[in-house]
Coordinates of C-alpha atoms and ligand atoms in Angstrom, one line a residue:
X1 CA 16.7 73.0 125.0
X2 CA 16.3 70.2 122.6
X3 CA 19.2 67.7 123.7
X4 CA 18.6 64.4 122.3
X5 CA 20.0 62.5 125.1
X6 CA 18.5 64.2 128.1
X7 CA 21.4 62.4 130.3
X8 CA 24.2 64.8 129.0
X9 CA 24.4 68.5 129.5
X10 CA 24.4 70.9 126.9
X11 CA 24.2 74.7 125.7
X12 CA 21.4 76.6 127.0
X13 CA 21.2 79.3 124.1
X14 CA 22.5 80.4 120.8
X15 CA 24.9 82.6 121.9
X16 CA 26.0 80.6 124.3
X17 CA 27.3 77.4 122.0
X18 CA 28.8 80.4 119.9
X19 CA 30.6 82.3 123.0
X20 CA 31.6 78.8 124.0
X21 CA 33.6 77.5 120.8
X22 CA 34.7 81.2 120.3
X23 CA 36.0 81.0 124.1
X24 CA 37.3 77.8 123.0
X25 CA 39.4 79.2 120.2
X26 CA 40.4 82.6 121.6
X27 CA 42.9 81.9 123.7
X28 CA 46.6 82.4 124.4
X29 CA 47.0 80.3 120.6
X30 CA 45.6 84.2 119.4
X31 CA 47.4 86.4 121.8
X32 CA 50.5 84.9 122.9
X33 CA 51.6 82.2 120.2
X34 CA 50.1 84.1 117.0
X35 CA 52.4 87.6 117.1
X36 CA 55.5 85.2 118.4
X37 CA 55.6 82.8 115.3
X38 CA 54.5 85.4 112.9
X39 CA 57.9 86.9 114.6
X40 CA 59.9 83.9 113.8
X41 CA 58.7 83.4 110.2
X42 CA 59.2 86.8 109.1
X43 CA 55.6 88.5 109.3
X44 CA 53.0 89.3 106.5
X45 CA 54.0 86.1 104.0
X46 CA 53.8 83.7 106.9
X47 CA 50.4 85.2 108.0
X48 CA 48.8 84.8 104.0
X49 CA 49.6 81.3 104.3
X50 CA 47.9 81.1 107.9
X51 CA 45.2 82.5 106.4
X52 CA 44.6 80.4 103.0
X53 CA 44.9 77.0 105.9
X54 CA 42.4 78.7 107.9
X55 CA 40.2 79.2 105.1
X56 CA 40.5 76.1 103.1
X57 CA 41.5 73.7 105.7
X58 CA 40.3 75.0 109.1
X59 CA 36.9 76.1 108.3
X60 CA 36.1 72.6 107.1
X61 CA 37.3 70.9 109.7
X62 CA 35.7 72.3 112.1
X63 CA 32.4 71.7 110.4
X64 CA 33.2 68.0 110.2
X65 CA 34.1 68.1 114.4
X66 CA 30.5 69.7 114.9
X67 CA 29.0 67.5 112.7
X68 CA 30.6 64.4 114.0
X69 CA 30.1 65.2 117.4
X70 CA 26.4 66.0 117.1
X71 CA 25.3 63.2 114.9
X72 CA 26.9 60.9 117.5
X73 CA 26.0 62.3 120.6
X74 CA 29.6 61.6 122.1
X75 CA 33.1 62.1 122.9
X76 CA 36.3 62.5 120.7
X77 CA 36.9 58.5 121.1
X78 CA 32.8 57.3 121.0
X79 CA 31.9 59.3 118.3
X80 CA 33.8 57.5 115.8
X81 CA 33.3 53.9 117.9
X82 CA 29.3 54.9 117.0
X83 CA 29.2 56.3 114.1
X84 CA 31.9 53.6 112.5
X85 CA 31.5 50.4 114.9
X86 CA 34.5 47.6 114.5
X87 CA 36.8 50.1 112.9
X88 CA 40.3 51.4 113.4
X89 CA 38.8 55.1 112.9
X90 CA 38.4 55.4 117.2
X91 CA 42.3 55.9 117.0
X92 CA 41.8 59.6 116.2
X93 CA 39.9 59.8 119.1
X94 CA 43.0 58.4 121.2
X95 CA 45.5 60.7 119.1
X96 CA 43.5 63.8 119.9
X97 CA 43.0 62.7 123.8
X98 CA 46.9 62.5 123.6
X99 CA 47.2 66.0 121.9
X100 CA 44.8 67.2 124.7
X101 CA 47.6 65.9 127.7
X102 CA 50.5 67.7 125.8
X103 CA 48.4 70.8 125.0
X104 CA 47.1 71.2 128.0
X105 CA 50.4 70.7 130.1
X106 CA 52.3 74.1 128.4
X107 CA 49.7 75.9 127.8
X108 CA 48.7 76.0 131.6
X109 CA 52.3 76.8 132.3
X110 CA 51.7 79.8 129.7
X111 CA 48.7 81.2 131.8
X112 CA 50.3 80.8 134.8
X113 CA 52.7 83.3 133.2
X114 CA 49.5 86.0 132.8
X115 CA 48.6 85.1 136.5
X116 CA 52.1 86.4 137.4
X117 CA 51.7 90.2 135.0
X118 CA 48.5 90.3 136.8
X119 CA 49.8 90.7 140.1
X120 CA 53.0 92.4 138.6
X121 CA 50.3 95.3 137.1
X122 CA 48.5 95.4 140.4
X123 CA 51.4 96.3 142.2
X124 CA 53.1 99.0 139.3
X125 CA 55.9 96.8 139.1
X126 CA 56.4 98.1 135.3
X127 CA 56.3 101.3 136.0
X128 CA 59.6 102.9 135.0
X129 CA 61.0 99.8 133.8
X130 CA 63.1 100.1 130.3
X131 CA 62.1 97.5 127.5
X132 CA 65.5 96.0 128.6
X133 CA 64.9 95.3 131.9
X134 CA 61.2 93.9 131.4
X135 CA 62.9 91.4 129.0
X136 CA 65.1 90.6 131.7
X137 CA 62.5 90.1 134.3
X138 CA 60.5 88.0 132.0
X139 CA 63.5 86.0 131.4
X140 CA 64.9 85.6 134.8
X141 CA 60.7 85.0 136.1
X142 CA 60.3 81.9 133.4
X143 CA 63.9 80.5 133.6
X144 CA 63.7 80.3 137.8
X145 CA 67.5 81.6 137.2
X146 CA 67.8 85.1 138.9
X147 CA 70.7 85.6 140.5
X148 CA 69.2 88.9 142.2
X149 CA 66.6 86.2 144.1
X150 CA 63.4 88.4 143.9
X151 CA 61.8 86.3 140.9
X152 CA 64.1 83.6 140.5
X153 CA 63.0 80.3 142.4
X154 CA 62.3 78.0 140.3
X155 CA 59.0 77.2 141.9
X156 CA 57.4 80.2 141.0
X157 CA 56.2 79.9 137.8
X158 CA 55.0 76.5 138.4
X159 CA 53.3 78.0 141.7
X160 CA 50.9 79.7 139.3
X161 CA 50.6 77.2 136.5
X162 CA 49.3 75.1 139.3
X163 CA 46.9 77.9 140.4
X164 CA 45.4 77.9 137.0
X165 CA 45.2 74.5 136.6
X166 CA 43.0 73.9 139.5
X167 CA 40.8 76.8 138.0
X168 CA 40.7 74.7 135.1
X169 CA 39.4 72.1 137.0
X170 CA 37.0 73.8 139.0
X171 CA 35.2 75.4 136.3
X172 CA 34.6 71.7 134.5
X173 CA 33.7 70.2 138.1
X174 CA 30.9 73.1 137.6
X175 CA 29.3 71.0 134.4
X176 CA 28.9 72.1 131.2
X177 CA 26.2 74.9 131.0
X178 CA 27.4 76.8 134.4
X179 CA 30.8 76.4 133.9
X180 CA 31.8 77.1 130.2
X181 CA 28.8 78.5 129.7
X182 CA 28.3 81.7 132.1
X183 CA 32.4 82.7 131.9
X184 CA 31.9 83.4 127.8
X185 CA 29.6 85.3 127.6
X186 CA 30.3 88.5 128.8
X187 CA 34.4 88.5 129.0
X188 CA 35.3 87.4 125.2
X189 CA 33.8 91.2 124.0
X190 CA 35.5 93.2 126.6
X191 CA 38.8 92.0 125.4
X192 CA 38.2 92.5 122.4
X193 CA 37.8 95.7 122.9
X194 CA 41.0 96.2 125.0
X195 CA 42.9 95.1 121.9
X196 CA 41.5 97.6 119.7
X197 CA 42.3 100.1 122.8
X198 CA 45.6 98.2 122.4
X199 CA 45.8 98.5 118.6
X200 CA 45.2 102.3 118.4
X201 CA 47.7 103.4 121.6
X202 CA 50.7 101.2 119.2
X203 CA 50.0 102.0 116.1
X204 CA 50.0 105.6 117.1
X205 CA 53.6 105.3 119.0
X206 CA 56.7 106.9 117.4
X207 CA 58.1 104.4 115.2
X208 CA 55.3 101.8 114.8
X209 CA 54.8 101.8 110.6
X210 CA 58.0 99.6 110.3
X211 CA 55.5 96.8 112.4
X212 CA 52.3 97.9 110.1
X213 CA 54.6 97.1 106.8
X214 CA 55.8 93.7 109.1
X215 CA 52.2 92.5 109.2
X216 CA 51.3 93.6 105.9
X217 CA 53.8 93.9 102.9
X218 CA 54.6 89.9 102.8
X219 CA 58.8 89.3 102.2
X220 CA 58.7 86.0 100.4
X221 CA 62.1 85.4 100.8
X222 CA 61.9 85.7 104.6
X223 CA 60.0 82.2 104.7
X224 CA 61.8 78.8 105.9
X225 CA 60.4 75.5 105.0
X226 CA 58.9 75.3 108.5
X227 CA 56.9 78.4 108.4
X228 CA 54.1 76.5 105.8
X229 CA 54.1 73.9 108.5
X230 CA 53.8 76.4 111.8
X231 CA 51.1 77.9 109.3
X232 CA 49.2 75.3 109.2
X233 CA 49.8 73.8 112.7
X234 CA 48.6 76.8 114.1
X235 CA 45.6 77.3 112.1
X236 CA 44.9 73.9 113.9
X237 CA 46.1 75.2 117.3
X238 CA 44.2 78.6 117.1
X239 CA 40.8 77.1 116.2
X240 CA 40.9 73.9 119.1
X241 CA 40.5 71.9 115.8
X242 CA 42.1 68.2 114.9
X243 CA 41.8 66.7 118.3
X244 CA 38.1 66.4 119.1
X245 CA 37.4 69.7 121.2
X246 CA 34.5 70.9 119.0
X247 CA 33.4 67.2 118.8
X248 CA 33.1 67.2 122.2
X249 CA 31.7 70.6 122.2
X250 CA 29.3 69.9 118.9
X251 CA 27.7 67.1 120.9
X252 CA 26.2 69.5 123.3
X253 CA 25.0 71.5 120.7
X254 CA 20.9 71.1 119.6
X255 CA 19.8 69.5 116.6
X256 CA 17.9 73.4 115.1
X257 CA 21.3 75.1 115.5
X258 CA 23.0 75.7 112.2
X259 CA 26.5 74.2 112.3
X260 CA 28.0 76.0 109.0
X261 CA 27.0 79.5 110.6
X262 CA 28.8 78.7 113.5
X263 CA 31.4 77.5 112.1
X264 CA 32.3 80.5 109.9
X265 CA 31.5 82.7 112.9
X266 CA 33.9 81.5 115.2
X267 CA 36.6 81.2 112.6
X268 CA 36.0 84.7 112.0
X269 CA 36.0 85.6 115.3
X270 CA 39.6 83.9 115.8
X271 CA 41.5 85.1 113.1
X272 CA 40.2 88.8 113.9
X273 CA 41.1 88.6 117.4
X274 CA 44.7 86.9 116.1
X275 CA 45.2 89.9 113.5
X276 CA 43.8 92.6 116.3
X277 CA 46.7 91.1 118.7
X278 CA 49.5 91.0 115.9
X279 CA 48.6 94.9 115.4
X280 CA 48.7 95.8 119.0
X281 CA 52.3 94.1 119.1
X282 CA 54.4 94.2 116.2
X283 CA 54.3 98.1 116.1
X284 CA 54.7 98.2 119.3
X285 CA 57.7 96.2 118.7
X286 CA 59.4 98.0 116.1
X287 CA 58.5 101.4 118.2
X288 CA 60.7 100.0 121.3
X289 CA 63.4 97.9 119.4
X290 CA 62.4 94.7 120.3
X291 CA 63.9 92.1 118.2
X292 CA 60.4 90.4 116.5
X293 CA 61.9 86.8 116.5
X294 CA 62.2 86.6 120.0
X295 CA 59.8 83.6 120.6
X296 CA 58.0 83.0 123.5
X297 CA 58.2 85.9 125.6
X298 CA 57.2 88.5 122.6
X299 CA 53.9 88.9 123.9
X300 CA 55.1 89.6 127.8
X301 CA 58.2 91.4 127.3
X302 CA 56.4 94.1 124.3
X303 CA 53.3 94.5 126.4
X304 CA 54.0 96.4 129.7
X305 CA 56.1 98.9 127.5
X306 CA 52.3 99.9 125.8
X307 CA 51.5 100.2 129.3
X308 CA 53.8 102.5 130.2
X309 CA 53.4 104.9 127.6
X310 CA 49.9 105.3 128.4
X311 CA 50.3 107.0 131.5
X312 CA 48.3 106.6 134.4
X313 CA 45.7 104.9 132.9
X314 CA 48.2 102.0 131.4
X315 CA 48.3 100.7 134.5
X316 CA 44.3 100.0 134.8
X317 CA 44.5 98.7 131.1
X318 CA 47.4 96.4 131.9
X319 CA 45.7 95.1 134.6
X320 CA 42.2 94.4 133.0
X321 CA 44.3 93.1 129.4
X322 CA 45.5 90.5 131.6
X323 CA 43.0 89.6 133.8
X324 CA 41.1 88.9 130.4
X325 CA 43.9 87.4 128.7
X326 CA 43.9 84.5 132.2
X327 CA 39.6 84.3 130.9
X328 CA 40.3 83.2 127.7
X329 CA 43.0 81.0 128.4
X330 CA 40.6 79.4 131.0
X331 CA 38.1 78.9 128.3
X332 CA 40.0 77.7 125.9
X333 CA 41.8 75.2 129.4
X334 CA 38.1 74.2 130.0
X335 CA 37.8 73.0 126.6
X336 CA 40.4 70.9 126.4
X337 CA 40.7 69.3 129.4
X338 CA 36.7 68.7 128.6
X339 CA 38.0 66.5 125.5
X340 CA 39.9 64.1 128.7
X341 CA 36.3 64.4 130.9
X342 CA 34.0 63.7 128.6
X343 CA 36.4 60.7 127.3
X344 CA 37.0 59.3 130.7
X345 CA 33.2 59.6 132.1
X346 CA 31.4 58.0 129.0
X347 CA 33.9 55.7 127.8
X348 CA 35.3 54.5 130.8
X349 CA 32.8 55.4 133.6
X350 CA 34.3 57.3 135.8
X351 CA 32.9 60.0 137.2
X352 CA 32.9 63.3 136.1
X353 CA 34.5 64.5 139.2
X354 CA 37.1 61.5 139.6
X355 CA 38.3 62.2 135.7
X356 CA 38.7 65.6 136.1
X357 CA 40.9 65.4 139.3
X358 CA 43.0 62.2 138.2
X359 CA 43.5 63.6 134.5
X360 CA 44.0 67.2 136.4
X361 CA 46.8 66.1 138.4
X362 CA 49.3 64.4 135.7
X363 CA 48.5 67.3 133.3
X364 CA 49.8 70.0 136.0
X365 CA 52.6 67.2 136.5
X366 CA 53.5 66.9 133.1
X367 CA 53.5 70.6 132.8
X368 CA 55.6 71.5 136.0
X369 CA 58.4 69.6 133.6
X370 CA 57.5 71.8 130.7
X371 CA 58.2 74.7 132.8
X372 CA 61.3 73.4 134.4
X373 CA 62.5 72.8 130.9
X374 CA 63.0 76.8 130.6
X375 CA 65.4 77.0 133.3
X376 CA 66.8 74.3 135.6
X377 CA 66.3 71.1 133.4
X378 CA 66.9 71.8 130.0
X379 CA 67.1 68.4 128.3
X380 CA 66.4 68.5 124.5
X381 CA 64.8 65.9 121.8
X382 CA 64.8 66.0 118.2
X383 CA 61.6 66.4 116.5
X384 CA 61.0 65.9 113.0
X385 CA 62.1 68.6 111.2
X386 CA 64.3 70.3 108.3
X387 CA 67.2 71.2 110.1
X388 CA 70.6 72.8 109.1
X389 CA 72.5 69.5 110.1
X390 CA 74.1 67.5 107.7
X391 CA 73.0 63.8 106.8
X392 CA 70.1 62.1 108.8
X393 CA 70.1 64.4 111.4
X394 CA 69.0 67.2 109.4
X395 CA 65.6 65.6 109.3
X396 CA 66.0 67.3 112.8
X397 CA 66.1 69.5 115.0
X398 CA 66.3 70.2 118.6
X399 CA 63.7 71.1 121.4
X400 CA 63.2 71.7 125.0
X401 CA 60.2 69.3 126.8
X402 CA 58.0 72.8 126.4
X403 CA 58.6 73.3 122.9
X404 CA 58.7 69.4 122.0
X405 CA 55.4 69.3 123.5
X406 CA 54.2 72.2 121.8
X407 CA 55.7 71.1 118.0
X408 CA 54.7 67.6 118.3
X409 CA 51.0 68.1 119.3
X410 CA 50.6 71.2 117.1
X411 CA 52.7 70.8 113.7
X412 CA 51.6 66.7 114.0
X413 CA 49.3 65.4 116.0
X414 CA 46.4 68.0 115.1
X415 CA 47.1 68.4 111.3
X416 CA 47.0 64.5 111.2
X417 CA 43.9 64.3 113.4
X418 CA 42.1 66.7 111.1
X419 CA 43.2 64.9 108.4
X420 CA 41.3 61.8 109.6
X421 CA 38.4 63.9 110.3
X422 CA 37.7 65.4 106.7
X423 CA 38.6 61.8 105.6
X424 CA 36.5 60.4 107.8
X425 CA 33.3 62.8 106.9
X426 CA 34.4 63.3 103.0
X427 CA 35.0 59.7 102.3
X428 CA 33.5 57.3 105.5
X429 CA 30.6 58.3 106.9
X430 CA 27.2 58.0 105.0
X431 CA 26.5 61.1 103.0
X432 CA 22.6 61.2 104.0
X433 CA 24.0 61.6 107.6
X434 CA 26.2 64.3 106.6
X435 CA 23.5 66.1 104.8
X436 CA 21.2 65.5 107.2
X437 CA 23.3 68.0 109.7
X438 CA 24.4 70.0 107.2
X439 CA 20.1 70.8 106.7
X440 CA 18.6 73.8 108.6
X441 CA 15.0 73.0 109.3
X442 CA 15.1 70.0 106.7
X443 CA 16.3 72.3 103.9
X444 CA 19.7 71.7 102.7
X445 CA 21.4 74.0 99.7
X446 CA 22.7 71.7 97.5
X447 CA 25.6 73.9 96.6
X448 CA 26.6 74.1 100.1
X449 CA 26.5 70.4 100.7
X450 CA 29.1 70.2 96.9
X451 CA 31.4 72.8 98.2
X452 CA 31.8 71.2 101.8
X453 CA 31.9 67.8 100.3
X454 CA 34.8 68.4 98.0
X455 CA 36.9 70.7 100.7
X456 CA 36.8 67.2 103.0
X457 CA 37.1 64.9 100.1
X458 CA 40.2 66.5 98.5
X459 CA 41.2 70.3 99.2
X460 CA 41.9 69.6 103.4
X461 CA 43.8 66.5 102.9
X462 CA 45.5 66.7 99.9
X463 CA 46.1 70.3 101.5
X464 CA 47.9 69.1 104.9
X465 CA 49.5 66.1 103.4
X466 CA 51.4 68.4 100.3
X467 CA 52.4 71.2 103.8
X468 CA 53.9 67.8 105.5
X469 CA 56.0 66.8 102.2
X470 CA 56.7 71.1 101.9
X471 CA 58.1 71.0 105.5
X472 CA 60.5 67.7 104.5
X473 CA 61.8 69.3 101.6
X474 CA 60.4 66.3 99.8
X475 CA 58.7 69.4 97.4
X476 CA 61.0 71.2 97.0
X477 CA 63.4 68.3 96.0
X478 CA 60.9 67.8 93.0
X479 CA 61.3 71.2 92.3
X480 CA 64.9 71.2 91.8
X481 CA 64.8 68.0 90.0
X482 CA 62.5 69.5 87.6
X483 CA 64.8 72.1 87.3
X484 CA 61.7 74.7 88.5
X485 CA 62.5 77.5 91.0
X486 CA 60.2 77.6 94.3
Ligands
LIG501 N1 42.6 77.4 120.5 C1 43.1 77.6 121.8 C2 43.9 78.9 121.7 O1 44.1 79.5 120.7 C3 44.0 76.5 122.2 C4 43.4 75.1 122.0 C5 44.0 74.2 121.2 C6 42.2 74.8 122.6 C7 43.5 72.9 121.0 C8 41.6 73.5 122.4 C9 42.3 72.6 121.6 O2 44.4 79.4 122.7

């Protein structure tokens, strides 16, 4: 292993820097939130926009995080301390460490749910159930508000939300190469391969095509002024980019490993497995009459009916899609409570073990509220958005603490802290550095290093700041004033 720094750990192998920012990217973001906003914006127009931010505006950035992070050799915060000393630049650092608290705190609540179908598929309790009444035991299960008292305290989704957050933990307590390391390798392909299973058993259910032409035959008019910014705010979300993860993760990465390779493979990887899950669901969706702008629950309330029309062997199926579906949540978990470790442990010398136990407990803290918010304690706050409203409140609208978190971190926080990253690589930091880890054994295509440098310079930012003026109306405004139709 050719770590510079032979103080801090790092990835033993190829594969395994690969399996670990892939593990970092697949995640629920893929499986869980993908299908349920492509539900809420209205399907296959909402996804070509995903896709154009993932490709102009993703890719990129994540090449700038892997780039940062191994030419500095530190955390979200120190890398940009290093590389640009006496500057305010270190504040994307803190942004990101920020986004990693409110990430990290609904997501776990989120897994917690898969814990729960996991033990739900072990004992059959599907079996027989309409699509109806699996919507209602989702419902009653994640709101703590069952009259009928079987799933209905309020403590038991947060009973395993807190299960999964001291897995979390565990596994970074591990270190680096045996925690992250070991758990990607062999689990990422095998659910893959359930979800083409998955894909094949929907598609061929009675009723499915009307979720095929969902995907693929884009409705322009079904788009609101959000979607552009969900787009793009999950294109951050789905690839761990904008708030220092694959810093982190690119500073345990050896100087002979080619960045821009990796890159594009795990972005690849990501948006396959997001499509692959969107086609298991939405045809499923249409084949049981589920309403696709359900939200959260679209994933967990479509699911167990694909399980139950695979006979006995649905069961098995359900219970392994699961089990995996927990795996890549924890390695995406891993990876961003890794973002608050590696902070904490370098730039505040702690140790690794206090960091991760103190930062552990007011995550899971700040996350029992996020799960409390579905049921019992429903307070709202307004979050910057184009709302219906009239006056200055239709600059916005509404959330619960879960989906506050979730909007703020995602739809701001990340597109703003990527932002600052392809600023910070197109415009700040010295190009002979950037080329220097843009270069495979000293060679470095000069047409690579042109199209990379003009994506950070101008196509990423200019790109997220025209989706943030989109998602204000402020564009369309222009529009009309011109008298132009948009
Ligand atoms: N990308 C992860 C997923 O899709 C979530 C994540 C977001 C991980 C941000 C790290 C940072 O599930």
């Amino acid at each position: 292993m050719e770590n510079l720094n032979p103080k801090r750990d790092g990835f033993t192998s190829k594969f395994g820097i690969i399996a670990a920012a892939a593990g970092s990217a697949i995640g629920l973001g893929n499986i869980w939130k993908f299908p349920y906003i492509v539900g809420i914006n209205g399907g296959a127009a909402f996804i070509l926009i995903y896709l154009v931010c993932i490709a102009l505006i993703g890719a990129p950035v994540m090449l700038s995080e892997f780039l940062i992070g191994r030419r500095a050799q530190k955390n979200a915060v120190g890398s940009f301390k290093k590389l640009a000393p006496n500057t305010p630049w270190f504040l994307t650092g803190w942004m990101g460490l920020g986004a990693a608290f409110m990430i990290l705190s609904f997501y776990g609540v989120v897994a917690g749910w898969t814990f729960f179908y996991v033990v739900k598929m072990i004992f059959g309790a599907f079996k027989d159930m309409s699509p109806d009444a699996i919507g209602g035991m989702f419902g009653n299960f994640i709101s703590g508000t069952n009259d009928a008292g079987t799933f209905g305290e309020w403590w038991h989704p947060i009973m395993y939300q807190v299960a999964f957050m001291a897995l979390t933990a565990g596994v970074i307590l591990g270190g680096v190469k045996n925690g992250i390391e070991k758990y990607s390798k062999i689990l990422m392909p095998m659910l893959l391969v359930i979800i083409i299973i998955l894909d094949i058993k929907a598609i061929s259910l009675k009723g499915s095509s009307a979720g095929v032409e969902f995907l693929f035959k884009p409705e322009w008019g079904a788009l609101k002024l959000s979607s552009v910014l969900d787009a793009l705010g999950h294109a951050f979300f789905s690839l761990s980019l904008g708030m220092g993860t694959m810093i982190t993760y690119g500073s345990y990465i050896g100087k002979k490993e080619n960045l821009g390779v990796t890159s594009i493979q795990v972005t690849i990887a990501d948006t396959l497995i997001a499509l692959l899950a969107g086609l298991a669901i939405f045809p499923a969706v249409f084949a049981f009459g589920i309403e696709p702008g359900v939200g959260p629950g679209l994933v967990f309330v479509t699911l167990p009916n694909v399980f139950n029309a695979m006979g006995n062997i649905g069961q098995l199926f359900g219970i392994m899609f699961f089990v995996l579906l927990a795996v890549a949540a924890l390695t995406s978990s891993i990876s961003i409570l890794e973002v608050v470790v590696a902070y904490l442990s370098e730039e505040m010398n702690l140790d690794r073990k206090k960091a991760t136990i103190i930062s552990t407990i007011i995550i899971t803290f700040m996350g029992i509220l996020c799960s409390l918010s579905l049921g019992p304690f429903t307070q709202t706050f307004p979050i910057l958005e184009l709302s219906e409203a009239e006056g200055f409140a239709r600059f916005f609208t509404q959330y619960g603490f879960f989906d506050a978190l979730d909007k703020i971190s995602a739809n701001f926080l990340l597109p703003i802290g990527g932002l600052m990253i392809s600023v910070f690589v197109g415009w700040k930091m010295k190009n002979e550095d950037v080329k220097e880890e843009l270069s495979n054994n000293g060679v470095l295509r000069i047409g690579y290093f042109v199209v990379f440098d003009f994506l950070c310079k101008f196509v990423a930012p200019l790109g997220i700041i025209f989706v943030f003026l989109y998602n204000l109306g402020v564009v369309k405004a222009v529009f009309t004033f011109f008298g132009w139709e948009i």
